[in-house]
Amino acid sequence: MRFALACLALCVSAVPVSAQVTAANAAAADSKALIYELRTYYPAPGKLAALNARFREHTLGLFKKHGMRNVAYWNEMPAEASPEGRVIYVLAYPSRAARDASWKAFTEDPEWRTVAVASEVGGKLVTKVDSVFMTMTDYSPPLPLAR
């Protein structure tokens, strides 16, 4: 671990400070220009673990393959309205048109179709999906988005 950290420090220190600042500024501008989608999945009773496994093992990689940026994922704390909680996540896209094209490609991907069918042999994992589209405010701190 110490070796990895030392290598990382050497790599970062080898990049001129002006390039580091420019890259940080570009990332900040990029995160503010994106369209964000907040998605909430309501798992079927007893299916939260299977839903999380499908995201962990398959969905995130397929989203990335189809040009979606995985921003963050959460499990909601259990509540009366959702005793097991829900899966809530945010994706980012360069535009709404890019979002639509990415989702179309994702839903038509043979790998996704195979994963979806296999993961739902014991029944549907999700009963409902909510989706909200957002843009970042001018006063929001920038998000450090991975590519």
Short mmCIF file of C-alpha atoms in Angstrom, two decimals:
data_model
loop_
_atom_site.label_atom_id
_atom_site.label_comp_id
_atom_site.label_asym_id
_atom_site.label_seq_id
_atom_site.Cartn_x
_atom_site.Cartn_y
_atom_site.Cartn_z
CA MET A 1 0.00 0.00 0.00
CA ARG A 2 2.81 2.40 0.90
CA PHE A 3 4.51 1.59 -2.39
CA ALA A 4 1.32 2.39 -4.33
CA LEU A 5 0.91 5.69 -2.49
CA ALA A 6 4.56 6.59 -3.15
CA CYS A 7 4.11 5.83 -6.86
CA LEU A 8 0.95 7.95 -6.95
CA ALA A 9 2.76 10.84 -5.26
CA LEU A 10 5.60 10.60 -7.79
CA CYS A 11 3.15 10.56 -10.71
CA VAL A 12 1.27 13.59 -9.41
CA SER A 13 4.45 15.52 -8.62
CA ALA A 14 5.76 14.80 -12.13
CA VAL A 15 2.80 16.72 -13.62
CA PRO A 16 3.44 20.47 -13.71
CA VAL A 17 1.27 22.43 -11.28
CA SER A 18 -0.14 24.51 -14.16
CA ALA A 19 -1.33 21.30 -15.86
CA GLN A 20 -2.88 20.08 -12.59
CA VAL A 21 -4.74 23.38 -12.15
CA THR A 22 -5.89 23.37 -15.78
CA ALA A 23 -7.16 19.80 -15.45
CA ALA A 24 -9.01 20.70 -12.24
CA ASN A 25 -10.60 23.74 -13.89
CA ALA A 26 -11.68 21.66 -16.89
CA ALA A 27 -13.23 19.02 -14.61
CA ALA A 28 -15.11 21.71 -12.66
CA ALA A 29 -16.45 23.28 -15.86
CA ASP A 30 -17.33 19.85 -17.19
CA SER A 31 -19.32 18.85 -14.09
CA LYS A 32 -21.37 22.05 -14.26
CA ALA A 33 -22.22 21.59 -17.96
CA LEU A 34 -23.60 18.08 -17.64
CA ILE A 35 -27.18 16.85 -17.37
CA TYR A 36 -27.73 14.75 -14.25
CA GLU A 37 -30.35 12.08 -13.79
CA LEU A 38 -31.43 11.10 -10.28
CA ARG A 39 -32.99 7.64 -10.38
CA THR A 40 -34.82 5.90 -7.55
CA TYR A 41 -35.49 2.17 -7.72
CA TYR A 42 -38.15 0.61 -5.52
CA PRO A 43 -37.09 -3.01 -5.00
CA ALA A 44 -39.63 -5.79 -4.97
CA PRO A 45 -40.04 -7.32 -1.50
CA GLY A 46 -36.96 -9.32 -0.57
CA LYS A 47 -35.06 -8.27 -3.72
CA LEU A 48 -32.81 -5.43 -2.49
CA ALA A 49 -29.72 -7.64 -2.17
CA ALA A 50 -30.22 -9.06 -5.67
CA LEU A 51 -30.74 -5.57 -7.09
CA ASN A 52 -27.53 -4.32 -5.46
CA ALA A 53 -25.67 -7.37 -6.77
CA ARG A 54 -26.90 -6.73 -10.31
CA PHE A 55 -25.71 -3.11 -10.15
CA ARG A 56 -22.38 -4.08 -8.57
CA GLU A 57 -21.61 -6.97 -10.90
CA HIS A 58 -23.09 -5.85 -14.21
CA THR A 59 -25.02 -2.62 -14.55
CA LEU A 60 -22.32 -0.06 -13.69
CA GLY A 61 -19.97 -1.52 -16.30
CA LEU A 62 -22.71 -1.59 -18.92
CA PHE A 63 -23.67 2.01 -18.14
CA LYS A 64 -20.04 3.05 -18.64
CA LYS A 65 -19.85 1.01 -21.86
CA HIS A 66 -22.78 3.03 -23.22
CA GLY A 67 -21.41 6.47 -22.32
CA MET A 68 -23.18 7.06 -19.01
CA ARG A 69 -21.15 8.50 -16.16
CA ASN A 70 -21.72 6.75 -12.86
CA VAL A 71 -21.72 9.61 -10.33
CA ALA A 72 -22.85 7.98 -7.05
CA TYR A 73 -25.06 5.24 -5.64
CA TRP A 74 -26.87 4.99 -2.30
CA ASN A 75 -29.09 2.64 -0.36
CA GLU A 76 -31.84 4.54 1.40
CA MET A 77 -32.19 3.83 5.09
CA PRO A 78 -35.30 1.72 5.77
CA ALA A 79 -38.47 3.71 6.49
CA GLU A 80 -42.14 2.94 6.96
CA ALA A 81 -42.89 3.63 3.29
CA SER A 82 -39.91 1.53 2.15
CA PRO A 83 -39.03 -1.07 4.81
CA GLU A 84 -36.02 -2.37 2.88
CA GLY A 85 -35.03 1.05 1.55
CA ARG A 86 -34.54 1.95 -2.07
CA VAL A 87 -31.57 2.22 -4.43
CA ILE A 88 -30.91 5.83 -5.41
CA TYR A 89 -28.25 6.86 -7.89
CA VAL A 90 -27.09 9.65 -10.15
CA LEU A 91 -25.83 9.39 -13.72
CA ALA A 92 -24.39 12.22 -15.81
CA TYR A 93 -24.53 12.90 -19.54
CA PRO A 94 -23.27 15.61 -21.88
CA SER A 95 -26.85 16.31 -23.07
CA ARG A 96 -30.40 15.00 -22.91
CA ALA A 97 -30.02 13.60 -26.43
CA ALA A 98 -26.88 11.75 -25.36
CA ARG A 99 -28.81 10.36 -22.39
CA ASP A 100 -31.59 9.07 -24.60
CA ALA A 101 -29.13 7.47 -27.03
CA SER A 102 -27.18 5.85 -24.18
CA TRP A 103 -30.29 4.37 -22.59
CA LYS A 104 -31.52 3.07 -25.96
CA ALA A 105 -28.16 1.36 -26.59
CA PHE A 106 -28.09 -0.01 -23.03
CA THR A 107 -31.59 -1.52 -23.18
CA GLU A 108 -30.83 -3.10 -26.57
CA ASP A 109 -27.44 -4.51 -25.48
CA PRO A 110 -27.56 -8.33 -25.67
CA GLU A 111 -25.37 -8.58 -22.56
CA TRP A 112 -27.85 -6.46 -20.56
CA ARG A 113 -30.79 -8.49 -21.80
CA THR A 114 -29.08 -11.70 -20.70
CA VAL A 115 -28.23 -10.24 -17.28
CA ALA A 116 -31.75 -8.88 -16.78
CA VAL A 117 -33.41 -12.20 -17.62
CA ALA A 118 -30.99 -14.22 -15.47
CA SER A 119 -31.33 -11.88 -12.48
CA GLU A 120 -35.13 -12.01 -12.60
CA VAL A 121 -35.61 -15.79 -12.77
CA GLY A 122 -37.11 -15.61 -9.26
CA GLY A 123 -39.24 -12.56 -10.08
CA LYS A 124 -38.85 -8.89 -10.93
CA LEU A 125 -36.27 -7.01 -8.86
CA VAL A 126 -37.88 -3.56 -9.24
CA THR A 127 -41.51 -2.50 -8.85
CA LYS A 128 -41.13 1.17 -9.76
CA VAL A 129 -38.52 3.65 -11.04
CA ASP A 130 -38.58 7.42 -10.54
CA SER A 131 -36.37 9.65 -12.64
CA VAL A 132 -35.57 13.36 -12.22
CA PHE A 133 -33.37 15.42 -14.56
CA MET A 134 -31.19 18.16 -13.11
CA THR A 135 -28.57 20.73 -13.99
CA MET A 136 -26.01 21.99 -11.51
CA THR A 137 -26.49 25.44 -10.02
CA ASP A 138 -23.83 28.12 -10.46
CA TYR A 139 -23.10 28.02 -6.70
CA SER A 140 -22.68 24.25 -6.37
CA PRO A 141 -19.20 22.96 -5.66
CA PRO A 142 -17.95 21.01 -8.69
CA LEU A 143 -18.16 17.24 -8.62
CA PRO A 144 -14.95 15.25 -9.16
CA LEU A 145 -16.29 13.02 -11.92
CA ALA A 146 -14.40 9.97 -13.09
CA ARG A 147 -14.44 9.27 -16.79
#
